[in-house]
């Protein structure tokens, strides 16, 4: 598969969208960990008794995703060869397979007969344990999110209709606001539009605006009072929704909204 350079806008930096390979996994996992280091939702989850290491989560996820033929994993590379962002999508249902070259079906790297459509149990899942650990409020949070994710998948996403899911998207914090996320989203949107597929995403609070600008519309929300689950108040220097400009600065973690969003083919 060949790279797909983007065109830079007035404030956007030029990046090349390229296939992500195994050698890129450590750098991309570090990037993901850095991107979520100031996310209050992630910080609260890291206060639980069970480990919630974003580097390990991202690394293991990419390792598994790259083995499967129904995933598209790409990186955004600057003119110095530095990875400044990455994203992954999965095809669900209808025999959809990994896209070729620019991921718009140009035939340079056609799928092989070994490629298979994703099964229902390979759809994106919320992180969490099967059984709630007694006395750990973070496990209650995991259970809440897992149940809501399953409701989304079982009741809002058409089971028998082929579609795509955004599995993950992250931008190097020092490069945020420079069009890298937009470039990655355009790449995935082009794949979906070529195949006339909807794209679904389980969006973080902060990513909502970017997804909205890329044509995604909210289908369901999960409003979480982080203070109901955090085992302690935030400490000096820890990011809260107030620090993120999303809530009042009153010593609380604040309200966090997870949004389940859909982009129809041709949207924006």
Coordinates of C-alpha atoms in Angstrom, one line a residue:
X1 CA 0.0 0.0 0.0
X2 CA 1.4 3.4 -0.9
X3 CA 1.4 6.5 1.2
X4 CA -1.2 9.2 0.8
X5 CA 0.0 12.8 1.3
X6 CA -2.4 15.4 2.5
X7 CA -2.6 19.0 1.4
X8 CA -1.9 21.5 4.0
X9 CA -4.3 24.3 4.8
X10 CA -3.5 27.7 6.2
X11 CA -2.8 26.4 9.7
X12 CA -2.4 22.7 8.9
X13 CA 0.9 21.0 8.7
X14 CA 1.7 18.7 5.8
X15 CA 1.7 15.0 6.7
X16 CA 1.8 11.8 4.8
X17 CA -0.7 9.1 5.7
X18 CA 1.1 5.7 5.5
X19 CA 0.4 2.1 6.4
X20 CA 1.3 1.4 10.1
X21 CA 3.5 -1.7 10.5
X22 CA 4.8 -3.7 13.4
X23 CA 8.0 -1.6 13.8
X24 CA 5.8 1.4 14.4
X25 CA 3.9 -0.1 17.3
X26 CA 6.1 1.2 20.2
X27 CA 6.2 4.7 18.9
X28 CA 2.4 4.7 18.3
X29 CA 1.7 3.2 21.8
X30 CA 3.8 6.0 23.4
X31 CA 2.0 8.6 21.3
X32 CA -1.4 7.2 22.5
X33 CA -0.2 7.2 26.2
X34 CA 0.9 10.8 25.8
X35 CA -2.4 11.8 24.1
X36 CA -4.5 10.4 27.0
X37 CA -2.2 11.6 29.8
X38 CA -4.3 14.7 30.3
X39 CA -7.7 13.1 29.7
X40 CA -9.6 13.2 33.1
X41 CA -11.6 10.1 32.3
X42 CA -8.4 8.1 31.7
X43 CA -6.7 9.6 34.8
X44 CA -9.6 8.5 37.0
X45 CA -9.6 5.0 35.5
X46 CA -5.9 4.8 36.4
X47 CA -6.8 5.2 40.1
X48 CA -8.4 1.7 40.2
X49 CA -6.9 -1.3 41.8
X50 CA -6.4 -3.0 38.4
X51 CA -3.7 -1.6 36.0
X52 CA -4.9 0.7 33.3
X53 CA -1.7 1.4 31.4
X54 CA -2.5 3.3 28.2
X55 CA 0.9 2.3 26.7
X56 CA 0.2 -1.4 27.3
X57 CA -3.4 -1.1 26.1
X58 CA -2.4 0.6 22.9
X59 CA 0.5 -1.7 22.2
X60 CA -1.5 -4.9 22.6
X61 CA -4.4 -3.5 20.6
X62 CA -2.2 -2.6 17.7
X63 CA -0.4 -5.9 17.8
X64 CA -3.7 -7.8 17.5
X65 CA -5.2 -5.4 15.0
X66 CA -2.3 -5.7 12.6
X67 CA -2.7 -9.5 12.4
X68 CA -6.2 -9.2 11.1
X69 CA -7.3 -8.5 7.5
X70 CA -10.4 -6.5 8.3
X71 CA -8.5 -3.7 10.0
X72 CA -6.9 -0.6 8.4
X73 CA -4.1 0.9 10.6
X74 CA -2.3 4.1 9.4
X75 CA 0.2 6.6 10.7
X76 CA 0.6 10.3 10.0
X77 CA 4.2 11.2 9.3
X78 CA 5.7 14.7 9.1
X79 CA 8.4 15.8 6.7
X80 CA 11.1 14.7 9.2
X81 CA 9.8 11.1 9.2
X82 CA 8.3 11.5 12.7
X83 CA 5.0 9.8 13.5
X84 CA 2.7 12.6 14.8
X85 CA -0.5 10.6 14.8
X86 CA -2.1 7.3 14.0
X87 CA -5.6 5.8 13.5
X88 CA -7.3 2.4 13.0
X89 CA -10.6 1.3 11.6
X90 CA -12.3 -2.1 11.4
X91 CA -14.8 -3.3 8.8
X92 CA -17.8 -5.1 10.3
X93 CA -20.1 -7.4 8.3
X94 CA -20.8 -8.0 4.6
X95 CA -17.4 -9.4 3.6
X96 CA -15.6 -6.1 3.8
X97 CA -11.8 -6.5 3.6
X98 CA -8.7 -4.4 4.1
X99 CA -8.5 -1.6 1.7
X100 CA -5.7 -1.3 -0.9
X101 CA -3.1 1.4 -1.6
X102 CA -4.9 4.7 -0.8
X103 CA -7.5 2.5 0.8
X104 CA -10.0 3.5 -1.9
X105 CA -9.9 0.4 -4.0
X106 CA -7.3 1.2 -6.6
X107 CA -6.2 -2.4 -6.8
X108 CA -2.4 -2.1 -6.1
X109 CA -2.7 -4.4 -3.1
X110 CA -5.8 -6.4 -3.5
X111 CA -7.2 -8.4 -0.6
X112 CA -6.3 -12.1 -0.6
X113 CA -8.8 -15.0 -0.3
X114 CA -7.6 -15.4 3.3
X115 CA -9.1 -12.0 4.2
X116 CA -12.3 -12.4 6.2
X117 CA -15.1 -10.2 7.5
X118 CA -15.2 -9.4 11.1
X119 CA -17.4 -11.5 13.3
X120 CA -19.8 -9.8 15.8
X121 CA -17.6 -10.5 18.8
X122 CA -14.7 -8.6 17.2
X123 CA -16.5 -5.3 17.3
X124 CA -15.0 -2.6 19.5
X125 CA -15.4 -3.4 23.2
X126 CA -15.0 -1.2 26.2
X127 CA -12.1 -1.9 28.5
X128 CA -13.1 -3.7 31.7
X129 CA -13.2 -6.9 33.6
X130 CA -15.9 -9.5 33.3
X131 CA -16.6 -9.4 37.0
X132 CA -16.8 -6.2 39.0
X133 CA -14.2 -6.2 41.8
X134 CA -16.0 -5.7 45.1
X135 CA -15.3 -2.3 46.6
X136 CA -13.5 -0.8 43.6
X137 CA -15.5 2.1 42.2
X138 CA -13.4 2.1 39.0
X139 CA -14.7 -1.4 38.3
X140 CA -18.2 0.0 38.6
X141 CA -17.3 2.6 36.1
X142 CA -15.9 -0.1 33.7
X143 CA -19.1 -2.1 34.2
X144 CA -21.3 0.9 33.4
X145 CA -19.4 1.7 30.2
X146 CA -19.3 -1.9 29.1
X147 CA -23.1 -2.2 29.5
X148 CA -23.6 1.0 27.6
X149 CA -21.3 0.0 24.8
X150 CA -23.1 -3.3 24.4
X151 CA -26.4 -1.4 24.3
X152 CA -25.0 0.8 21.5
X153 CA -23.7 -2.2 19.5
X154 CA -26.8 -4.3 19.9
X155 CA -29.5 -1.6 19.6
X156 CA -28.1 1.3 17.5
X157 CA -25.7 -0.3 15.1
X158 CA -27.5 -2.3 12.4
X159 CA -26.3 -5.9 12.8
X160 CA -26.8 -7.0 9.2
X161 CA -25.5 -3.8 7.5
X162 CA -21.8 -3.5 6.6
X163 CA -20.1 -0.6 8.3
X164 CA -16.8 0.6 9.7
X165 CA -15.8 1.5 13.3
X166 CA -13.1 4.0 14.3
X167 CA -11.0 1.8 16.7
X168 CA -8.6 4.5 17.7
X169 CA -7.2 7.8 16.8
X170 CA -4.5 9.8 18.5
X171 CA -2.3 12.8 17.8
X172 CA 1.0 13.8 19.4
X173 CA 0.0 16.4 22.0
X174 CA 2.7 18.9 20.8
X175 CA 1.1 18.8 17.3
X176 CA -2.6 19.1 18.3
X177 CA -4.6 21.8 16.4
X178 CA -2.5 21.5 13.3
X179 CA -4.8 19.4 11.1
X180 CA -3.4 15.9 11.8
X181 CA -6.6 14.5 13.3
X182 CA -8.5 16.0 10.3
X183 CA -6.1 14.4 7.9
X184 CA -6.5 11.0 9.5
X185 CA -10.3 11.3 9.6
X186 CA -10.4 12.3 6.0
X187 CA -8.5 9.2 5.2
X188 CA -11.0 6.9 6.9
X189 CA -13.9 8.9 5.5
X190 CA -12.6 8.3 1.9
X191 CA -12.5 4.6 2.5
X192 CA -16.1 4.6 3.8
X193 CA -17.3 6.8 1.0
X194 CA -15.7 4.6 -1.7
X195 CA -17.6 1.6 -0.2
X196 CA -20.7 3.5 0.7
X197 CA -20.4 2.5 4.4
X198 CA -21.4 4.3 7.6
X199 CA -18.6 4.8 10.2
X200 CA -19.3 4.5 13.9
X201 CA -17.2 5.8 16.7
X202 CA -17.2 5.7 20.5
X203 CA -15.9 9.3 21.0
X204 CA -14.1 10.7 24.0
X205 CA -15.4 14.0 25.4
X206 CA -12.6 16.1 23.9
X207 CA -12.8 14.4 20.4
X208 CA -16.5 15.2 19.9
X209 CA -15.9 18.5 18.1
X210 CA -13.4 17.0 15.7
X211 CA -15.7 14.2 14.8
X212 CA -18.7 16.5 14.4
X213 CA -16.7 18.6 11.9
X214 CA -15.8 15.4 10.0
X215 CA -19.5 14.6 9.5
X216 CA -20.3 12.4 12.5
X217 CA -23.6 12.9 14.3
X218 CA -24.4 11.9 17.9
X219 CA -26.7 8.9 18.2
X220 CA -26.4 8.3 22.0
X221 CA -24.6 9.9 25.0
X222 CA -23.3 8.5 28.3
X223 CA -22.9 11.3 30.8
X224 CA -20.5 10.3 33.6
X225 CA -20.0 12.2 36.8
X226 CA -16.3 11.2 37.4
X227 CA -16.6 12.1 41.0
X228 CA -19.1 9.3 41.6
X229 CA -16.4 6.8 40.7
X230 CA -13.0 8.4 41.6
X231 CA -11.6 7.0 44.8
X232 CA -10.2 10.4 45.7
X233 CA -10.4 14.1 44.6
X234 CA -8.0 15.5 42.0
X235 CA -4.6 16.6 43.2
X236 CA -2.7 19.7 42.2
X237 CA -1.4 19.3 38.6
X238 CA -3.9 16.6 37.7
X239 CA -6.1 17.3 34.7
X240 CA -9.8 17.8 35.4
X241 CA -12.7 18.8 33.2
X242 CA -12.3 22.3 34.6
X243 CA -8.7 22.3 33.4
X244 CA -10.0 21.1 30.0
X245 CA -12.3 24.1 30.0
X246 CA -15.4 21.9 30.3
X247 CA -16.5 22.4 33.8
X248 CA -16.3 24.7 36.9
X249 CA -13.1 24.7 38.8
X250 CA -14.4 23.6 42.2
X251 CA -12.0 20.7 43.2
X252 CA -14.0 18.1 41.3
X253 CA -13.1 15.8 38.4
X254 CA -16.2 16.9 36.7
X255 CA -18.8 15.7 34.1
X256 CA -17.5 13.6 31.2
X257 CA -19.6 12.7 28.2
X258 CA -19.0 9.7 25.9
X259 CA -20.7 10.0 22.6
X260 CA -21.6 7.3 20.2
X261 CA -21.5 8.9 16.8
X262 CA -22.2 7.9 13.2
X263 CA -21.1 9.3 9.9
X264 CA -23.2 8.4 6.9
X265 CA -21.5 8.0 3.5
X266 CA -20.8 11.3 1.9
X267 CA -21.1 13.3 5.2
X268 CA -18.9 16.4 5.2

